[in-house]
PDB file of C-alpha atoms in Angstrom:
ATOM      1  CA  MET P1418       4.045  -2.739  -3.883  1.00  0.00           C
ATOM      2  CA  ILE P1419       4.413  -1.404  -7.383  1.00  0.00           C
ATOM      3  CA  ARG P1420       5.898   1.858  -8.645  1.00  0.00           C
ATOM      4  CA  ARG P1421       4.779   2.807 -12.141  1.00  0.00           C
ATOM      5  CA  ASP P1422       5.822   5.648 -14.432  1.00  0.00           C
ATOM      6  CA  ASP P1423       3.433   8.075 -16.151  1.00  0.00           C
ATOM      7  CA  ASN P1424       2.754   5.520 -18.910  1.00  0.00           C
ATOM      8  CA  GLY P1425       1.913   2.703 -16.489  1.00  0.00           C
ATOM      9  CA  ALA P1426       5.177   0.812 -17.019  1.00  0.00           C
ATOM     10  CA  MET P1427       6.612  -0.856 -13.934  1.00  0.00           C
ATOM     11  CA  VAL P1428       9.629   1.003 -12.479  1.00  0.00           C
ATOM     12  CA  PHE P1429      10.043  -1.372  -9.558  1.00  0.00           C
ATOM     13  CA  SER P1430       8.109  -3.903  -7.543  1.00  0.00           C
ATOM     14  CA  ALA P1431       8.753  -5.162  -4.051  1.00  0.00           C
ATOM     15  CA  CYS P1432       7.341  -7.508  -1.483  1.00  0.00           C
ATOM     16  CA  ARG P1433       8.135  -8.090   2.153  1.00  0.00           C
ATOM     17  CA  PHE P1434       7.039 -10.691   4.645  1.00  0.00           C
ATOM     18  CA  ILE P1435       5.322  -8.968   7.580  1.00  0.00           C
ATOM     19  CA  GLU P1436       5.966 -11.116  10.610  1.00  0.00           C
ATOM     20  CA  ARG P1437       3.505  -9.506  12.998  1.00  0.00           C
ATOM     21  CA  CYS P1438       0.513  -7.269  12.485  1.00  0.00           C
ATOM     22  CA  ASN P1439      -2.993  -6.882  13.882  1.00  0.00           C
ATOM     23  CA  GLY P1440      -4.704  -7.620  10.588  1.00  0.00           C
ATOM     24  CA  ALA P1441      -5.032  -6.747   6.942  1.00  0.00           C
ATOM     25  CA  LEU P1442      -5.675  -3.035   7.527  1.00  0.00           C
ATOM     26  CA  GLU P1443      -2.474  -2.661   9.541  1.00  0.00           C
ATOM     27  CA  ALA P1444      -0.538  -4.596   6.876  1.00  0.00           C
ATOM     28  CA  GLU P1445      -1.892  -2.319   4.120  1.00  0.00           C
ATOM     29  CA  THR P1446      -1.059   0.759   6.206  1.00  0.00           C
ATOM     30  CA  LEU P1447       2.486  -0.490   6.797  1.00  0.00           C
ATOM     31  CA  VAL P1448       2.928  -1.123   3.066  1.00  0.00           C
ATOM     32  CA  CYS P1449       1.786   2.463   2.355  1.00  0.00           C
ATOM     33  CA  VAL P1450       4.405   3.856   4.767  1.00  0.00           C
ATOM     34  CA  GLU P1451       7.140   1.797   3.106  1.00  0.00           C
ATOM     35  CA  GLY P1452       5.891   2.557  -0.409  1.00  0.00           C
ATOM     36  CA  ILE P1453       5.871   6.310   0.190  1.00  0.00           C
ATOM     37  CA  ALA P1454       9.363   6.144   1.707  1.00  0.00           C
ATOM     38  CA  LEU P1455      10.615   4.211  -1.353  1.00  0.00           C
ATOM     39  CA  ALA P1456       8.922   6.637  -3.739  1.00  0.00           C
ATOM     40  CA  PHE P1457      10.727   9.550  -2.049  1.00  0.00           C
ATOM     41  CA  HIS P1458      14.020   7.881  -2.948  1.00  0.00           C
ATOM     42  CA  TRP P1459      13.033   7.107  -6.565  1.00  0.00           C
ATOM     43  CA  THR P1460      11.438  10.336  -7.748  1.00  0.00           C
ATOM     44  CA  MET P1461      11.240  14.043  -7.073  1.00  0.00           C
ATOM     45  CA  LEU P1462       7.995  14.228  -9.061  1.00  0.00           C
ATOM     46  CA  PRO P1463       4.515  14.288  -7.525  1.00  0.00           C
ATOM     47  CA  PHE P1464       3.035  10.825  -7.072  1.00  0.00           C
ATOM     48  CA  GLU P1465      -0.180   9.077  -6.158  1.00  0.00           C
ATOM     49  CA  VAL P1466      -0.679   6.377  -3.549  1.00  0.00           C
ATOM     50  CA  GLU P1467      -3.334   3.859  -4.570  1.00  0.00           C
ATOM     51  CA  THR P1468      -5.039   1.473  -2.184  1.00  0.00           C
ATOM     52  CA  ASP P1469      -8.118  -0.700  -2.463  1.00  0.00           C
ATOM     53  CA  TRP P1470      -8.949  -0.094   1.220  1.00  0.00           C
ATOM     54  CA  LEU P1471     -11.650   2.585   1.499  1.00  0.00           C
ATOM     55  CA  THR P1472     -11.159   2.686   5.287  1.00  0.00           C
ATOM     56  CA  LEU P1473      -7.455   3.444   4.885  1.00  0.00           C
ATOM     57  CA  THR P1474      -8.170   6.092   2.250  1.00  0.00           C
ATOM     58  CA  HIS P1475     -10.574   7.835   4.645  1.00  0.00           C
ATOM     59  CA  MET P1476      -8.112   7.536   7.534  1.00  0.00           C
ATOM     60  CA  LEU P1477      -5.352   9.186   5.484  1.00  0.00           C
ATOM     61  CA  GLN P1478      -7.533  11.940   4.045  1.00  0.00           C
ATOM     62  CA  SER P1479      -9.225  12.796   7.342  1.00  0.00           C
ATOM     63  CA  ARG P1480      -7.838  15.562   9.535  1.00  0.00           C
ATOM     64  CA  GLU P1481      -9.433  14.085  12.677  1.00  0.00           C
ATOM     65  CA  LYS P1482      -7.279  12.389  15.299  1.00  0.00           C
ATOM     66  CA  ASP P1483      -6.961   8.694  14.509  1.00  0.00           C
ATOM     67  CA  LEU P1484      -7.602   6.361  17.433  1.00  0.00           C
ATOM     68  CA  SER P1485      -7.262   3.060  15.567  1.00  0.00           C
ATOM     69  CA  ALA P1486      -4.709   0.345  16.303  1.00  0.00           C
ATOM     70  CA  SER P1487      -2.772   1.664  13.288  1.00  0.00           C
ATOM     71  CA  ALA P1488      -2.805   5.307  14.448  1.00  0.00           C
ATOM     72  CA  HIS P1489       0.998   5.488  14.693  1.00  0.00           C
ATOM     73  CA  LEU P1490       1.305   4.394  11.051  1.00  0.00           C
ATOM     74  CA  VAL P1491      -1.450   6.749   9.910  1.00  0.00           C
ATOM     75  CA  ARG P1492       0.352   9.655  11.627  1.00  0.00           C
ATOM     76  CA  GLU P1493       3.583   8.676   9.867  1.00  0.00           C
ATOM     77  CA  ILE P1494       1.871   8.590   6.440  1.00  0.00           C
ATOM     78  CA  ARG P1495       0.170  11.942   7.094  1.00  0.00           C
ATOM     79  CA  ARG P1496       3.537  13.421   8.086  1.00  0.00           C
ATOM     80  CA  LEU P1497       5.062  12.150   4.830  1.00  0.00           C
ATOM     81  CA  ILE P1498       2.258  13.330   2.537  1.00  0.00           C
ATOM     82  CA  ASP P1499       1.877  16.727   4.224  1.00  0.00           C
ATOM     83  CA  GLY P1500       5.434  17.756   3.311  1.00  0.00           C
ATOM     84  CA  ASP P1501       6.681  19.798   0.369  1.00  0.00           C
ATOM     85  CA  ARG P1502       5.921  17.110  -2.216  1.00  0.00           C
ATOM     86  CA  GLU P1503       2.602  16.794  -4.020  1.00  0.00           C
ATOM     87  CA  ILE P1504       1.263  13.383  -2.972  1.00  0.00           C
ATOM     88  CA  SER P1505      -2.339  12.239  -3.288  1.00  0.00           C
ATOM     89  CA  VAL P1506      -4.105   9.173  -1.951  1.00  0.00           C
ATOM     90  CA  ARG P1507      -6.931   7.532  -3.825  1.00  0.00           C
ATOM     91  CA  LYS P1508      -9.085   4.459  -3.540  1.00  0.00           C
ATOM     92  CA  ILE P1509      -8.964   2.044  -6.457  1.00  0.00           C
ATOM     93  CA  HIS P1510     -11.074  -1.010  -7.175  1.00  0.00           C
ATOM     94  CA  HIS P1511      -9.801  -4.329  -5.829  1.00  0.00           C
ATOM     95  CA  ALA P1512      -9.465  -5.697  -9.385  1.00  0.00           C
ATOM     96  CA  GLN P1513      -6.994  -2.896 -10.229  1.00  0.00           C
ATOM     97  CA  ASN P1514      -4.663  -4.060  -7.462  1.00  0.00           C
ATOM     98  CA  GLN P1515      -4.067  -7.674  -8.560  1.00  0.00           C
ATOM     99  CA  VAL P1516      -0.295  -7.341  -8.991  1.00  0.00           C
ATOM    100  CA  SER P1517       0.154  -5.983  -5.470  1.00  0.00           C
ATOM    101  CA  HIS P1518      -2.066  -8.712  -4.042  1.00  0.00           C
ATOM    102  CA  SER P1519      -0.105 -11.371  -5.905  1.00  0.00           C
ATOM    103  CA  LEU P1520       3.162  -9.968  -4.531  1.00  0.00           C
ATOM    104  CA  ALA P1521       1.736  -9.872  -1.001  1.00  0.00           C
ATOM    105  CA  ASN P1522       0.647 -13.506  -1.296  1.00  0.00           C
ATOM    106  CA  LYS P1523       4.086 -14.451  -2.604  1.00  0.00           C
ATOM    107  CA  ALA P1524       5.810 -12.706   0.319  1.00  0.00           C
ATOM    108  CA  TRP P1525       3.481 -14.328   2.836  1.00  0.00           C
ATOM    109  CA  SER P1526       3.622 -17.867   1.429  1.00  0.00           C
ATOM    110  CA  GLU P1527       7.397 -17.895   0.796  1.00  0.00           C
ATOM    111  CA  VAL P1528       8.494 -15.682   3.730  1.00  0.00           C
ATOM    112  CA  LEU P1529      10.063 -13.484   1.068  1.00  0.00           C
ATOM    113  CA  ASN P1530      11.639 -10.003   1.082  1.00  0.00           C
ATOM    114  CA  GLU P1531      12.463  -8.949  -2.492  1.00  0.00           C
ATOM    115  CA  PHE P1532      12.923  -5.883  -4.669  1.00  0.00           C
ATOM    116  CA  TRP P1533      12.841  -6.003  -8.482  1.00  0.00           C
ATOM    117  CA  LEU P1534      13.672  -3.306 -10.993  1.00  0.00           C
ATOM    118  CA  GLU P1535      11.417  -2.782 -14.012  1.00  0.00           C
ATOM    119  CA  GLY P1536      10.036  -6.114 -15.218  1.00  0.00           C
ATOM    120  CA  GLY P1537      12.243  -8.300 -13.013  1.00  0.00           C
ATOM    121  CA  CYS P1538       9.365  -9.786 -11.016  1.00  0.00           C
ATOM    122  CA  ILE P1539       7.894 -12.762 -12.851  1.00  0.00           C
ATOM    123  CA  VAL P1540       4.708 -12.805 -10.734  1.00  0.00           C
ATOM    124  CA  GLY P1541       4.058  -9.116 -11.366  1.00  0.00           C
ATOM    125  CA  ASN P1542       4.659  -9.516 -15.099  1.00  0.00           C
ATOM    126  CA  MET P1543       2.343 -12.525 -15.349  1.00  0.00           C
ATOM    127  CA  VAL P1544      -0.522 -10.784 -13.536  1.00  0.00           C
ATOM    128  CA  MET P1545       0.020  -7.544 -15.451  1.00  0.00           C
ATOM    129  CA  ASN P1546       0.153  -9.312 -18.842  1.00  0.00           C
ATOM    130  CA  ARG P1547      -3.019 -11.241 -17.964  1.00  0.00           C
ATOM    131  CA  HIS P1548      -4.747  -7.972 -17.021  1.00  0.00           C
ATOM    132  CA  ILE P1549      -3.631  -6.292 -20.285  1.00  0.00           C
ATOM    133  CA  LEU P1550      -4.841  -9.299 -22.300  1.00  0.00           C
ATOM    134  CA  ILE P1551      -8.264  -9.190 -20.597  1.00  0.00           C
ATOM    135  CA  GLN P1552      -8.535  -5.418 -21.242  1.00  0.00           C
ATOM    136  CA  ASN P1553      -7.647  -5.928 -24.925  1.00  0.00           C
ATOM    137  CA  VAL P1554     -10.223  -8.704 -25.306  1.00  0.00           C
ATOM    138  CA  LYS P1555     -12.863  -6.485 -23.686  1.00  0.00           C
ATOM    139  CA  ALA P1556     -11.949  -3.635 -26.043  1.00  0.00           C
ATOM    140  CA  ILE P1557     -12.286  -5.946 -29.061  1.00  0.00           C
ATOM    141  CA  ILE P1558     -15.659  -7.232 -27.854  1.00  0.00           C
ATOM    142  CA  MET P1559     -16.942  -3.682 -27.288  1.00  0.00           C
ATOM    143  CA  ALA P1560     -15.776  -2.540 -30.745  1.00  0.00           C
TER     144      ALA P1560
END
């Protein structure tokens, strides 16, 4: 997971090995619960939760009773985002989530639980710098 400031700079990044889950949707839902809980500790400002899972976005934005295998996690997220703080959930494109995916792969392959402040995560920095370079090249080509 990644926490960014208003300018897009990385405030912190984290990854955690998830020993047991029923699949990728449950893993993403669990990461959202943990990410929101961390964000509550790091800022009093409104924030946005981004996920590249359309199904999860719909589950969190829906007011219908959730009957999925991840219903307990969905209820927890809804409880967190329905509080006094302004928190929104939005779906982003898979390509916009490369740093988080790289961190998840690192946690899974190395059985790793880590937390880095600012630019302390080498993997996150490498993916982010690559993404910025690609965006700059595209901007130059379009100009």
